[in-house]
Short mmCIF file of C-alpha atoms and ligand atoms in Angstrom, two decimals:
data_model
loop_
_atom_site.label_atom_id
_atom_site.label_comp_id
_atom_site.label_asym_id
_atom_site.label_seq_id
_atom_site.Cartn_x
_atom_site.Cartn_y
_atom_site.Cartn_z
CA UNK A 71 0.00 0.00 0.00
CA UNK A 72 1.54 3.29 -1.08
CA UNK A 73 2.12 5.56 1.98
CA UNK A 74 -0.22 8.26 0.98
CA UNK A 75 -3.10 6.04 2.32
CA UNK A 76 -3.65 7.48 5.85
CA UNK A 77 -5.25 5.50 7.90
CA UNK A 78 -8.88 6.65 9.08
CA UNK A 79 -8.55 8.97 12.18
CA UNK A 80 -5.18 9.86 11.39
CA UNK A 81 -3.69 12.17 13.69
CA UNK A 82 -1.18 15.05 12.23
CA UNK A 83 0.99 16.97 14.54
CA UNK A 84 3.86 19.05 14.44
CA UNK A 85 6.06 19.73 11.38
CA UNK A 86 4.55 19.72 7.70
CA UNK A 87 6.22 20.38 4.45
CA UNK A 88 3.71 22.56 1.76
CA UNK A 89 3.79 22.18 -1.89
CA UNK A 90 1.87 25.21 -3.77
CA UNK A 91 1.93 24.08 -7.01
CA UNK A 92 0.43 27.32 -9.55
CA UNK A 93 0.71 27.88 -12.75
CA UNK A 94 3.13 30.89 -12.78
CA UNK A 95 5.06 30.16 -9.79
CA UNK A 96 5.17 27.33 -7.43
CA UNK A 97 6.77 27.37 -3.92
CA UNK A 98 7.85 24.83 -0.90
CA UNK A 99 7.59 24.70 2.65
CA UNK A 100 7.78 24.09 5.91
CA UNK A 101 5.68 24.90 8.76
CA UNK A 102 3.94 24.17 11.68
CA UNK A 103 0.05 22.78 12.04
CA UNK A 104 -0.53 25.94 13.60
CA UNK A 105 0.40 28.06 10.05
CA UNK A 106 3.93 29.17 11.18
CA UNK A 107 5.94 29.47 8.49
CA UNK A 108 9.70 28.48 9.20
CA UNK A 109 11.50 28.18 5.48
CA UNK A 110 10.11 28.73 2.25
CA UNK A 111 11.25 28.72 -1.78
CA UNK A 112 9.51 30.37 -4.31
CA UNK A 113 10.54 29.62 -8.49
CA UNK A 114 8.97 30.15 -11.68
CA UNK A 115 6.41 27.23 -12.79
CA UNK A 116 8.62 25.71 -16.10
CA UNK A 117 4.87 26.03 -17.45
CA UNK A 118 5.55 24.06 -20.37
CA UNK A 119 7.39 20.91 -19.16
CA UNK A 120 5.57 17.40 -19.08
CA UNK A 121 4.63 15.59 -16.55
CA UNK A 122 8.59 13.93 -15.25
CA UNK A 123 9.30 17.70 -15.82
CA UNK A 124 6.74 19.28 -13.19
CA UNK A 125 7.62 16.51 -11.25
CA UNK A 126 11.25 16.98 -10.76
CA UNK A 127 10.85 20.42 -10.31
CA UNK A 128 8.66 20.24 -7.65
CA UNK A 129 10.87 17.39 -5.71
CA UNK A 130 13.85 19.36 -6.20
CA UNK A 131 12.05 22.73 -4.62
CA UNK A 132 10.46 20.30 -1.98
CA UNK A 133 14.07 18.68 -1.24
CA UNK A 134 15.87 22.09 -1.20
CA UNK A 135 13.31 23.65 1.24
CA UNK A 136 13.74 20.62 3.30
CA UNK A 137 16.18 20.81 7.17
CA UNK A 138 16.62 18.80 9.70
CA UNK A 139 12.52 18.76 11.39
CA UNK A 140 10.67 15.84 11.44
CA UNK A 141 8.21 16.06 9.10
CA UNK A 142 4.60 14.48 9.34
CA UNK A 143 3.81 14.65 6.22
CA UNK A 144 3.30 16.77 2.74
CA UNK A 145 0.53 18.81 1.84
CA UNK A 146 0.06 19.74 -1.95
CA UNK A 147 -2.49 22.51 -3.00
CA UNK A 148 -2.37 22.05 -6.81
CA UNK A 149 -3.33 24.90 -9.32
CA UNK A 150 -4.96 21.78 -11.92
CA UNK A 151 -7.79 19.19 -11.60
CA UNK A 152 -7.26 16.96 -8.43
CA UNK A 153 -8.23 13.89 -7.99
CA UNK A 154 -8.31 13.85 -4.21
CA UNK A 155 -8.59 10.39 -2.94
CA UNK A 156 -6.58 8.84 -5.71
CA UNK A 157 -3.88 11.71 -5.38
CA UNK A 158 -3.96 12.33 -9.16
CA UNK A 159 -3.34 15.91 -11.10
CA UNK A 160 -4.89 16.64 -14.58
CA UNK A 161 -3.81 18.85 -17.56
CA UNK A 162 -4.94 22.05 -16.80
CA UNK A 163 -4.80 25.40 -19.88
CA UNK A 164 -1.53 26.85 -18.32
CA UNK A 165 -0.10 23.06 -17.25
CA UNK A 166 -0.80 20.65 -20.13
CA UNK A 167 1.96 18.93 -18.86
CA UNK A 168 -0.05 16.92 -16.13
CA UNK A 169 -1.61 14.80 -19.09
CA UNK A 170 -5.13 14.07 -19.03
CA UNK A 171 -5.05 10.56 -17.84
CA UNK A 172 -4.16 11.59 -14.43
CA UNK A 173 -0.20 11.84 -12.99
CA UNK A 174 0.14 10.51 -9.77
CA UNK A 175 2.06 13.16 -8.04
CA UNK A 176 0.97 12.30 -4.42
CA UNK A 177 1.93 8.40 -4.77
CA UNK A 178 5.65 9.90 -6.64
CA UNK A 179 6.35 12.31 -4.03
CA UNK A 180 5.50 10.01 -1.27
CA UNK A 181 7.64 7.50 -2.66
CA UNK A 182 10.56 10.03 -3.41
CA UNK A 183 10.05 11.77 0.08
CA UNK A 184 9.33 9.22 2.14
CA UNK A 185 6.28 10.85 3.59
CA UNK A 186 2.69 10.41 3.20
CA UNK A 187 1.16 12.93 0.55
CA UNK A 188 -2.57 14.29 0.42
CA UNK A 189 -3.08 16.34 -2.19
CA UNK A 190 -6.15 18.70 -3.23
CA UNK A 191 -6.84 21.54 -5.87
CA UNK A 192 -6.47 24.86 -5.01
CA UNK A 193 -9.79 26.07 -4.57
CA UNK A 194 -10.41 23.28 -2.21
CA UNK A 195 -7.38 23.80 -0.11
CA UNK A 196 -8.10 27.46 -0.06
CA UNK A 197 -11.42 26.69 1.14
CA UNK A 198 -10.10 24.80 4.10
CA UNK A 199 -7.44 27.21 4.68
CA UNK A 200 -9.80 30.38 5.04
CA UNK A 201 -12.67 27.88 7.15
CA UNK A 202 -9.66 26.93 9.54
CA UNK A 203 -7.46 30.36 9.79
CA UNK A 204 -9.34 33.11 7.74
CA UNK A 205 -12.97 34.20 7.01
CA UNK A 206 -14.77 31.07 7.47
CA UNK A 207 -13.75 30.35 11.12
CA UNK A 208 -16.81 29.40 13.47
CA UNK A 209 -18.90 28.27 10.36
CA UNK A 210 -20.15 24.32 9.83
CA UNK A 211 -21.41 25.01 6.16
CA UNK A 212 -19.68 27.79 3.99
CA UNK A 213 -18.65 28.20 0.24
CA UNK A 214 -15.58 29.81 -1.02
CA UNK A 215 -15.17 31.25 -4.56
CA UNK A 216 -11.82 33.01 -5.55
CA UNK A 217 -12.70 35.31 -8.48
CA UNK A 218 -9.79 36.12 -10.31
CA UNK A 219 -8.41 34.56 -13.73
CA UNK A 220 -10.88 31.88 -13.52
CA UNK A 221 -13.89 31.50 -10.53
CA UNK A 222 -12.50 27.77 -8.57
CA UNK A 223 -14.91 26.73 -5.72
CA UNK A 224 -14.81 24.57 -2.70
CA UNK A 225 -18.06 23.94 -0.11
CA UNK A 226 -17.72 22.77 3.87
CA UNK A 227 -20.20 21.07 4.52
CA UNK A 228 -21.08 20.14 7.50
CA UNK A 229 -17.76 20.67 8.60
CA UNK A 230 -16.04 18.87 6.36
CA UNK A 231 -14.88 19.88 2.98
CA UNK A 232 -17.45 18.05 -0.10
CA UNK A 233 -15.36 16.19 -2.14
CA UNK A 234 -18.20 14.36 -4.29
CA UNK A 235 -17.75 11.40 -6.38
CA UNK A 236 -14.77 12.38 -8.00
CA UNK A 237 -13.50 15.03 -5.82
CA UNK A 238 -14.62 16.98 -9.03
CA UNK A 239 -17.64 18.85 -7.28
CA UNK A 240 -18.02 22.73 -6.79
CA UNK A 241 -17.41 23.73 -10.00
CA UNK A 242 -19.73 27.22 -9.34
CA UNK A 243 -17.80 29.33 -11.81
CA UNK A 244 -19.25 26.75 -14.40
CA UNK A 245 -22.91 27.12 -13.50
CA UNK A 246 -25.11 28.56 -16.05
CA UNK A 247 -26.39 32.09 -15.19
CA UNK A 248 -26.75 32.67 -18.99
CA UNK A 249 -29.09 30.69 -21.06
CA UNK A 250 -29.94 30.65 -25.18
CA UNK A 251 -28.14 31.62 -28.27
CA UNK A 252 -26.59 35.16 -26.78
CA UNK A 253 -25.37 33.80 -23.80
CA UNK A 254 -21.34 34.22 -23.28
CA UNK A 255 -19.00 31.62 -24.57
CA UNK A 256 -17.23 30.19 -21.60
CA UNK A 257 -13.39 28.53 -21.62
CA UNK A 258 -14.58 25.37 -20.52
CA UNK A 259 -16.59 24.41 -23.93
CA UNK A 260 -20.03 25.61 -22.25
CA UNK A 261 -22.07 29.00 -22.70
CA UNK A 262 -23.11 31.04 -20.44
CA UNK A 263 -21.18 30.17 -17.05
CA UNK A 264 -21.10 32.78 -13.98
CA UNK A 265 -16.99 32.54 -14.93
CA UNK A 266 -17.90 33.99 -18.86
CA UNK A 267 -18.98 37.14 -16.71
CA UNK A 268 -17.37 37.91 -13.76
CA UNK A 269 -14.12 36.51 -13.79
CA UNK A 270 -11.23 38.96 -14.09
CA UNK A 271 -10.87 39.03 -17.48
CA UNK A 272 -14.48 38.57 -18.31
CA UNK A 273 -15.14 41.99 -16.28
CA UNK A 274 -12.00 43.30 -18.67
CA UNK A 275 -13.43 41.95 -21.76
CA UNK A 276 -16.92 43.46 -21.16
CA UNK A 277 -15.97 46.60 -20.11
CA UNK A 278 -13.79 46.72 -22.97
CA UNK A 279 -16.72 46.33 -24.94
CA UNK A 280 -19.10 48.84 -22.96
CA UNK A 281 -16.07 51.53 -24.16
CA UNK A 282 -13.10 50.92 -21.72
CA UNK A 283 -10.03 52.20 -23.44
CA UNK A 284 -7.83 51.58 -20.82
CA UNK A 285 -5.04 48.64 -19.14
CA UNK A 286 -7.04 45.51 -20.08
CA UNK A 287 -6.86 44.12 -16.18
CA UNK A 288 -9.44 43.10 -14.14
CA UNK A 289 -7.83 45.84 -11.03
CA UNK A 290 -7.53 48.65 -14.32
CA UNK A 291 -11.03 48.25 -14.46
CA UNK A 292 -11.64 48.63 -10.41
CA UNK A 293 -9.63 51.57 -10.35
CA UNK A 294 -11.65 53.10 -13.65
CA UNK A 295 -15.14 52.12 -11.48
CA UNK A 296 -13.97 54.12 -8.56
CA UNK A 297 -12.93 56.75 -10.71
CA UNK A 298 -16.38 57.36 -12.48
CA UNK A 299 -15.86 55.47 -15.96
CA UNK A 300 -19.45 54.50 -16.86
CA UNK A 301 -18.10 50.83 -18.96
CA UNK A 302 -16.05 50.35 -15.81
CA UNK A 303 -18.70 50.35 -13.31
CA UNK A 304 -21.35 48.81 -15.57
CA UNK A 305 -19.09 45.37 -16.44
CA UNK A 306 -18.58 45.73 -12.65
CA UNK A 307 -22.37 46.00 -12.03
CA UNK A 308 -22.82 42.94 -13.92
CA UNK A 309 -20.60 40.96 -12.87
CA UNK A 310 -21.80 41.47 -9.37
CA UNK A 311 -25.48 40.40 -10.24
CA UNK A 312 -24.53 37.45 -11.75
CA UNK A 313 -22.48 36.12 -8.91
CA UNK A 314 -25.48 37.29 -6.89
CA UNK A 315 -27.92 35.03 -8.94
CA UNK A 316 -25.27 32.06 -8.98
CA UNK A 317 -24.75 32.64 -4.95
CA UNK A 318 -28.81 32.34 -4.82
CA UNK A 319 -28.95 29.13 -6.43
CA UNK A 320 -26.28 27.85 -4.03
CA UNK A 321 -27.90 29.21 -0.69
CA UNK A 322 -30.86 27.62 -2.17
CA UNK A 323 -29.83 24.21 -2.30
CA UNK A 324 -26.94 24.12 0.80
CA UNK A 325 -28.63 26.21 3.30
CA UNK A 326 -24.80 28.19 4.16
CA UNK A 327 -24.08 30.09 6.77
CA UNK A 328 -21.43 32.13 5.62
CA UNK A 329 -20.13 32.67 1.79
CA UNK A 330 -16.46 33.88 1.45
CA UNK A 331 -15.10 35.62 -1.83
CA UNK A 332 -11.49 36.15 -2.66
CA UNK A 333 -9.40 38.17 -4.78
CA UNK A 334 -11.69 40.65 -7.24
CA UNK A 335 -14.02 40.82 -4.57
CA UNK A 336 -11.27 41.65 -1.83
CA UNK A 337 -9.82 44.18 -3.80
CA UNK A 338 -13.00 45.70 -5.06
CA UNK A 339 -15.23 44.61 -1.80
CA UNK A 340 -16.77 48.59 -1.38
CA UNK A 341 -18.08 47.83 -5.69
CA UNK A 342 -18.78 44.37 -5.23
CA UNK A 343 -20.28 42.72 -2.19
CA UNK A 344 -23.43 45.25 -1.79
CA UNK A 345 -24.66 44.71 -5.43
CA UNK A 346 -24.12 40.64 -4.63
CA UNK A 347 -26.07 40.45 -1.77
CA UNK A 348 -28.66 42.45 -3.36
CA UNK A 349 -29.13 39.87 -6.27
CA UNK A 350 -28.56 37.43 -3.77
CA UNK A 351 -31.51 38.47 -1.43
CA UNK A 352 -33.70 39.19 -4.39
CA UNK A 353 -33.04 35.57 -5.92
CA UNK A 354 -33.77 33.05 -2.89
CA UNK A 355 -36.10 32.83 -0.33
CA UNK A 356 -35.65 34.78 3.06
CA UNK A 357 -35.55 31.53 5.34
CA UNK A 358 -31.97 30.75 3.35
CA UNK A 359 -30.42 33.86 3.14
CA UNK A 360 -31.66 35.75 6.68
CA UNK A 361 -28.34 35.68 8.65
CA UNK A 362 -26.39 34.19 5.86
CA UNK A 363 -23.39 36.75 5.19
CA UNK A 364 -20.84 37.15 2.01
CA UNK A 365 -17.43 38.32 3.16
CA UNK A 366 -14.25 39.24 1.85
CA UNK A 367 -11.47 36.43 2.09
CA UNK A 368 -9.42 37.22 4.96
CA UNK A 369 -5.78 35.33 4.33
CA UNK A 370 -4.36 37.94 1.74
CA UNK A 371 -0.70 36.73 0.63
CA UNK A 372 -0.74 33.87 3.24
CA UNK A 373 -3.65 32.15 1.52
CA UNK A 374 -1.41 29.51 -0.94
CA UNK A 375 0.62 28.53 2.22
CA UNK A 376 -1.93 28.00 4.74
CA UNK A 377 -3.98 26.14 1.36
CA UNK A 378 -0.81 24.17 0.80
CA UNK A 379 -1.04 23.42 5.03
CA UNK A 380 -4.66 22.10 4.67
CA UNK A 381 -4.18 20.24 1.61
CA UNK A 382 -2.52 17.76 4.57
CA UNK A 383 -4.67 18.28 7.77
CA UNK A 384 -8.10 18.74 5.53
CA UNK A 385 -11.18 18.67 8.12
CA UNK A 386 -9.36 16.57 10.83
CA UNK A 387 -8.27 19.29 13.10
CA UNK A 388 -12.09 20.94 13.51
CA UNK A 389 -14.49 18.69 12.78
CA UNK A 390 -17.46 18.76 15.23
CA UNK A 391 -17.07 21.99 15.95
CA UNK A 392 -15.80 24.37 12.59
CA UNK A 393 -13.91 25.82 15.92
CA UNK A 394 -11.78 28.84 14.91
CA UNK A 395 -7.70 28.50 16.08
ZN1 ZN B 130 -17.50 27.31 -18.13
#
């Protein structure tokens, strides 16, 4: 049995070594359960190697980051598919490399490292990481959407992070908010997804079309919203009342407590989060969304560490009580 099979009731303590694995840059480290950082390296993703490539790379900044602590084990937050329980990454647009039968970088690092591996996507890991240390402390049932290049997802649910079948579940930047012939052509393949209009460069790209002249950037077009531009704040406009009508159909059917948004909506919270939880209240029924708050993320630059931290400890530490550190 390969050593990244914990068994059940697994207890971590003590020493961990990270992996954030993204598709620009990638870094290593090591730190303690409690999200003390004690060394960490930082180099450039080699964005177009295969699959022995990324994997070398990684082992190489994992080896060089590591000293002389006992380590319990490694945590990878992966910028690609996941397949969670198998500990399998997938080609992603900026990392074809991974191969889309599944490289199994948890089973390969465990065996190089000597350490068990658990591995999840980003969005997931980020999820646990602002539940346990950032925005979503107290909360049994909370989604987290990171709006930036693309919009990743991960749900706790009853205090535990939902995984699904294939670990493939959450996908709420992919939900249709758009429907027919004029709806928005999406990355994925579909039409029509909340990501098509309120991404980063989906905000850009509309704006751009409403008249904005200006930096083609998702925080160009914040900064033209604040300053009056008319495109600006209408792209932003929209964008908010679509993640408002996606956010509906997800207080609908989980019943959250708490829903935390990262990046575009941290940087642009004052633009944002009032025109969301408008569309919000006025798309689901009062029982589900009395009480139920939208917040900022709350983890800033420490985010893809703490991510990379959880990616190892998961829902173990908390669950029973979503109790804040
Ligand atoms: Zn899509």
């Amino acid at each position: 049995m390969p050593l990244f099979y914990l068994p059940s009731g697994y207890n971590t303590s003590g020493v961990i070594l990270g992996i954030d694995l993204g598709g620009t840059k990638s870094a290593a480290l090591v730190l303690h359960e409690d999200g003390t950082v004690v060394r960490r390296r930082a180099a450039p993703t080699p964005a177009t190697a295969d699959a022995e490539g990324l994997f070398a790379f990684l082992l190489a900044l994992a080896q060089d980051v590591r000293g002389m602590e006992t380590l319990t084990g490694v945590g990878v937050s992966a910028g690609a598919p996941a397949d969670a329980a198998n500990g399998l990454v997938f080609a992603a647009p900026n990392l074809p490399g991974w191969g889309t039968a599944g490289f199994p970088l948890a089973a390969r690092l465990s065996e190089a490292l000597g350490l068990p591996v658990k591995l999840e996507n980003d969005a997931d890991a980020t999820a646990l990481a602002e539940w346990r240390f950032g925005a979503g402390q107290g909360t049994r049932n909370m989604a987290f959407l990171t709006v930036g290049t693309g919009i990743g997802s991960g749900l706790i649910l009853n205090g535990a992070l939902h995984r699904g079948r294939r670990g493939a579940g959450g996908e709420v930047g992919h939900i249709a908010i758009a429907h027919g012939p004029g709806a928005r052509p999406c990355a994925c393949g579909l039409r029509g997804c909340l990501e098509a209009y309120a991404s980063g460069p989906s905000v850009t790209k509309i704006a751009q079309e409403l008249g904005w002249q200006g930096e083609a950037s998702g925080r160009a077009v914040v900064e033209g919203a604040r300053a009056g531009d008319a495109a600006c704040r209408a792209a932003l406009e929209q964008a908010a009342e679509h993640l408002g009508a996606a956010l509906a159909t997800l207080a609908m059917l989980l019943d959250l407590e708490r829903i935390v948004l990262g990046t575009l909506a941290v940087h642009a919270a004052d633009l944002l989060l009032p025109r969301i939880s408008q569309s919000l209240r006025a798309r689901a029924w009062p029982r589900l969304t009395e009480g139920l708050e939208v917040v900022p993320a709350a983890l800033g630059d420490r985010a893809q560490d703490l991510a990379a931290l959880c990616a190892y400890t998961g829902s173990s530490r908390i669950e029973g009580g979503g109790q804040a550190r």
